[in-house]
Amino acid sequence: MHSAKFKRWLMLVCAALVLAAGMPAGMGAVARAETAVQLGVSAGINGEYKEAGMVPVQVKVSNAGPDVEGDLVVATGNQGNNTFSVAYYQPISVAQGASKKVTITVPGSEIRPDSYVALMKNNQVLVQTPVGGRSVPADTLMVGVLAEDPDTANFLGVLPKASFSNEVRVLPMKPEQVPTAGAQLRVVDLLVLNNFALDTLNEQQIQAVRDWTRSGGMLVLAGGAQYSKTAGALADLSPVNVQGVTQMQSLASLAIDKNKPVELNAPFTVSTSTLKNNGKALFSEANQPIFAAGSAGEGKVLYAAYDLAAEPVASWAGNSRLWSEVLTKAFGSSLKTYRGSFMDEVWPLSQASERIPALKIPEVGWFALFFGIYALIAGPILYYILRIKRKQSYMWAIVPILAVVTGIGIFSFGAMQRGTGVLVHQTGYVEVKGDGQANAHVVTAMFVPTSGDYRVTIAGQGQTQPLVERSRAEAVPTIWASLQPNHTDVDFRDVEFWSMRKVATEQTVADAGAFVSGLSYENGLLTGAVTNKTKFALKDVKVISGNQVQSFPEMAPGATLQVKLSFQPSAQLQLRPGQIQRLSSLILPQQAAGNSYVYENTREQSMVQVLETRRGAAMQAVQVMIAGWTSDPIIGASVKGQEIHTDNLSLVTSDLSIKPSKGGSVFYPPGTLDVVMTGSNVPVKDNGDGFIMPAGDISFDVRLQPEGKKLQISTLYLYTWSADNTPFDKQVYNWKTKAFDAYDKVFANNTMDIGKMGAYVSEDGILRLKMSHAFPDERHIGIPNVSVEGKVINP
């Protein structure tokens, strides 16, 4: 009887175990709360975002029940079967009857259709809702608008496709949608401030707009009579000093299409201003700038003297055509908004970070010694001893024990080499700018000796995210990330011993310094001094001009190098993709030669691939630049409660400007002059280094007057190319006859001499080109390479 009861009990236990095993993974981690807690979610700006960059997810938590606290989580990186890679979170507590608004910033590339926002406590989901939102194409121009009238900039959404081929999305914003970090504002490409009280933003938000602009953003400041309150604390970024207001009786200068003039039925209010040193008037009326542009760090700022919502200009039929011209003149090639994914930019650094020097395999000689001793003892020595003792049968026990001891010895030797602490290896790529700042991409790899939970803290603001192996996904993620104003915490849970975890970040280094260039071109040589005013101590330094390289063993902070390189304009001109020698072979010539038949790159070669990716286009690859290696840490990284052993390696680069020689002679190589597509009679597709187009024509404007300089051009070099070698018909605009002339009439051997400049270069330094083909299929036309020789007559 007892036996029968025991059998029934055993069967019930087994059945329960079978049912438990058959439950979907993570079921026990989900415990729905009452609907007393409600979540309202909006991703990006009004539900729209681009995958490139960080996306703010705004969450409103409303609580009609008892007090609740936990973690507000955005689960990202859906790998299928309701499993996720990373939880981006913020702790939250909401009292009964209250509501809170929280913004959690997540990588746009990790938002999937099944990504969700949840309120969790102790890994249990209390309530959840989908993230939602809509991802737009990467080349879309996202325009954020802060204005009293939400319809202020709607005319930007209907720019003429013939001159602006990319889609434009105009997104009215509310003050609470402005993030507190510049990297988080990358959800927009262009930001318009018009008749807006800037002081409704807090200091962190205003600083975020400033940081975003200086790191490459496009900012529009407008407002007319309300300009002062609009610009506010950002007035120093403006290209003008505003003094007051006046009334205009005419705006004839704005009528690009003479058939569509601006008809004023009353005086029109504009702000009065004077240009700053870096400002340039684009359109003026009665000697007053109506539009002016200038630079702010790596970014650009456009000033408009009137309220963009003011009539009759706001509804004027020529308004969109005017703004197409204004944006092109103000921002140029910056309007090419396509940006690769964050992972595309850091994956070479991720590969390099895995090559931790402290994790090198012990030398073969040590293994040979261990196994030699083992073989000697386990073989003849042990056999001889046991034979003398007549205990040969002991071999069956002693040999396995000896094998275990040898294995433990080898393991201990390897562990001793790796140490007992956490190994942190940081690999980075740093682009030093001319304004004292630098753009840094860094991957921090952590190798742990024991299993457990680890928190990695990355200091500073920026885009920071853990790098996840695609196989790592759980119903409740084991990687949790929290982005704070001045740092990011990444928690890696249940980490296996002797395993690696990685975190990538892109940040602006505010105190990087700069390289001061005294280089000048004359008589076929590039000569002069380059001084390291950065904080980085460099080794294996290269000064590169096209395929010409000069090497230096080191360059300490404050040190000066004397450069002397052969520099022929005609040789520079025709360098383009497929013709440029790989930068890895220029920066690492010995490794490139020794690695010819090895398929696995070295750590340094992997890192140089970041540079090749970012400067692969012809217009970027041939600029004069400096590159060197530093072991200084770029971004602060720590592991909570752990002793860490660090190793750092970063590639530091910077473009080097070319100054006029003593006689005023100067040469601007390809890539230093802005080339902008200004029109086409057929739809075109921007592919980064050029355009894909069916039969038809496309026009380019080349700006031959760099900012702040007036050039007397003696020789102009032009090289056009096509990735598929399509023979395009080429024409050059004659500013005197107002018509296009055949290319061969203007250029000889890709060169225009000084005698043709008056007709084919406008007073404000514009060379206009038109190219066309009549083939039945789509063809590629590359962005033209243009360089000039001349003298600076108005520096």
mmCIF file of N, CA and C in Angstrom, residues 212-219 294-301 331 334 435 707:
data_model
loop_
_atom_site.group_PDB
_atom_site.id
_atom_site.type_symbol
_atom_site.label_atom_id
_atom_site.label_comp_id
_atom_site.label_asym_id
_atom_site.label_seq_id
_atom_site.Cartn_x
_atom_site.Cartn_y
_atom_site.Cartn_z
ATOM 1 N N TRP A 212 25.673 69.963 -29.642
ATOM 2 C CA TRP A 212 25.218 69.327 -30.896
ATOM 3 C C TRP A 212 25.654 70.148 -32.091
ATOM 4 N N THR A 213 25.500 71.476 -31.998
ATOM 5 C CA THR A 213 25.883 72.348 -33.109
ATOM 6 C C THR A 213 27.383 72.284 -33.355
ATOM 7 N N ARG A 214 28.167 72.429 -32.315
ATOM 8 C CA ARG A 214 29.618 72.489 -32.463
ATOM 9 C C ARG A 214 30.208 71.154 -32.919
ATOM 10 N N SER A 215 29.476 70.067 -32.699
ATOM 11 C CA SER A 215 29.980 68.759 -33.143
ATOM 12 C C SER A 215 29.485 68.384 -34.528
ATOM 13 N N GLY A 216 28.869 69.330 -35.252
ATOM 14 C CA GLY A 216 28.487 69.061 -36.634
ATOM 15 C C GLY A 216 27.039 69.318 -36.975
ATOM 16 N N GLY A 217 26.244 69.829 -36.029
ATOM 17 C CA GLY A 217 24.835 70.085 -36.291
ATOM 18 C C GLY A 217 24.604 71.319 -37.151
ATOM 19 N N MET A 218 23.397 71.423 -37.716
ATOM 20 C CA MET A 218 23.001 72.571 -38.534
ATOM 21 C C MET A 218 21.892 73.315 -37.798
ATOM 22 N N LEU A 219 22.171 74.568 -37.424
ATOM 23 C CA LEU A 219 21.271 75.361 -36.588
ATOM 24 C C LEU A 219 20.783 76.572 -37.360
ATOM 25 N N GLY A 294 27.571 81.064 -41.034
ATOM 26 C CA GLY A 294 28.887 80.979 -40.414
ATOM 27 C C GLY A 294 29.079 79.618 -39.795
ATOM 28 N N SER A 295 30.276 79.369 -39.309
ATOM 29 C CA SER A 295 30.589 78.078 -38.699
ATOM 30 C C SER A 295 30.667 78.226 -37.185
ATOM 31 N N ALA A 296 30.424 77.108 -36.502
ATOM 32 C CA ALA A 296 30.568 77.027 -35.052
ATOM 33 C C ALA A 296 31.167 75.665 -34.756
ATOM 34 N N GLY A 297 32.485 75.633 -34.545
ATOM 35 C CA GLY A 297 33.145 74.347 -34.401
ATOM 36 C C GLY A 297 33.039 73.582 -35.704
ATOM 37 N N GLU A 298 32.572 72.330 -35.635
ATOM 38 C CA GLU A 298 32.355 71.525 -36.831
ATOM 39 C C GLU A 298 30.977 71.748 -37.432
ATOM 40 N N GLY A 299 30.135 72.507 -36.753
ATOM 41 C CA GLY A 299 28.783 72.746 -37.229
ATOM 42 C C GLY A 299 28.649 74.056 -37.969
ATOM 43 N N LYS A 300 27.435 74.320 -38.465
ATOM 44 C CA LYS A 300 27.163 75.545 -39.213
ATOM 45 C C LYS A 300 25.863 76.169 -38.721
ATOM 46 N N VAL A 301 25.835 77.511 -38.776
ATOM 47 C CA VAL A 301 24.686 78.258 -38.256
ATOM 48 C C VAL A 301 24.183 79.202 -39.338
ATOM 49 N N PHE A 331 24.748 75.450 -45.818
ATOM 50 C CA PHE A 331 25.211 74.192 -45.245
ATOM 51 C C PHE A 331 25.966 73.307 -46.227
ATOM 52 N N SER A 334 27.047 69.461 -46.011
ATOM 53 C CA SER A 334 26.552 68.980 -44.716
ATOM 54 C C SER A 334 25.116 68.485 -44.827
ATOM 55 N N ASP A 435 39.191 73.249 -33.496
ATOM 56 C CA ASP A 435 38.664 74.132 -32.458
ATOM 57 C C ASP A 435 38.997 73.666 -31.051
ATOM 58 N N GLU A 707 35.992 79.585 -46.551
ATOM 59 C CA GLU A 707 35.469 80.543 -45.592
ATOM 60 C C GLU A 707 36.550 81.521 -45.139
#
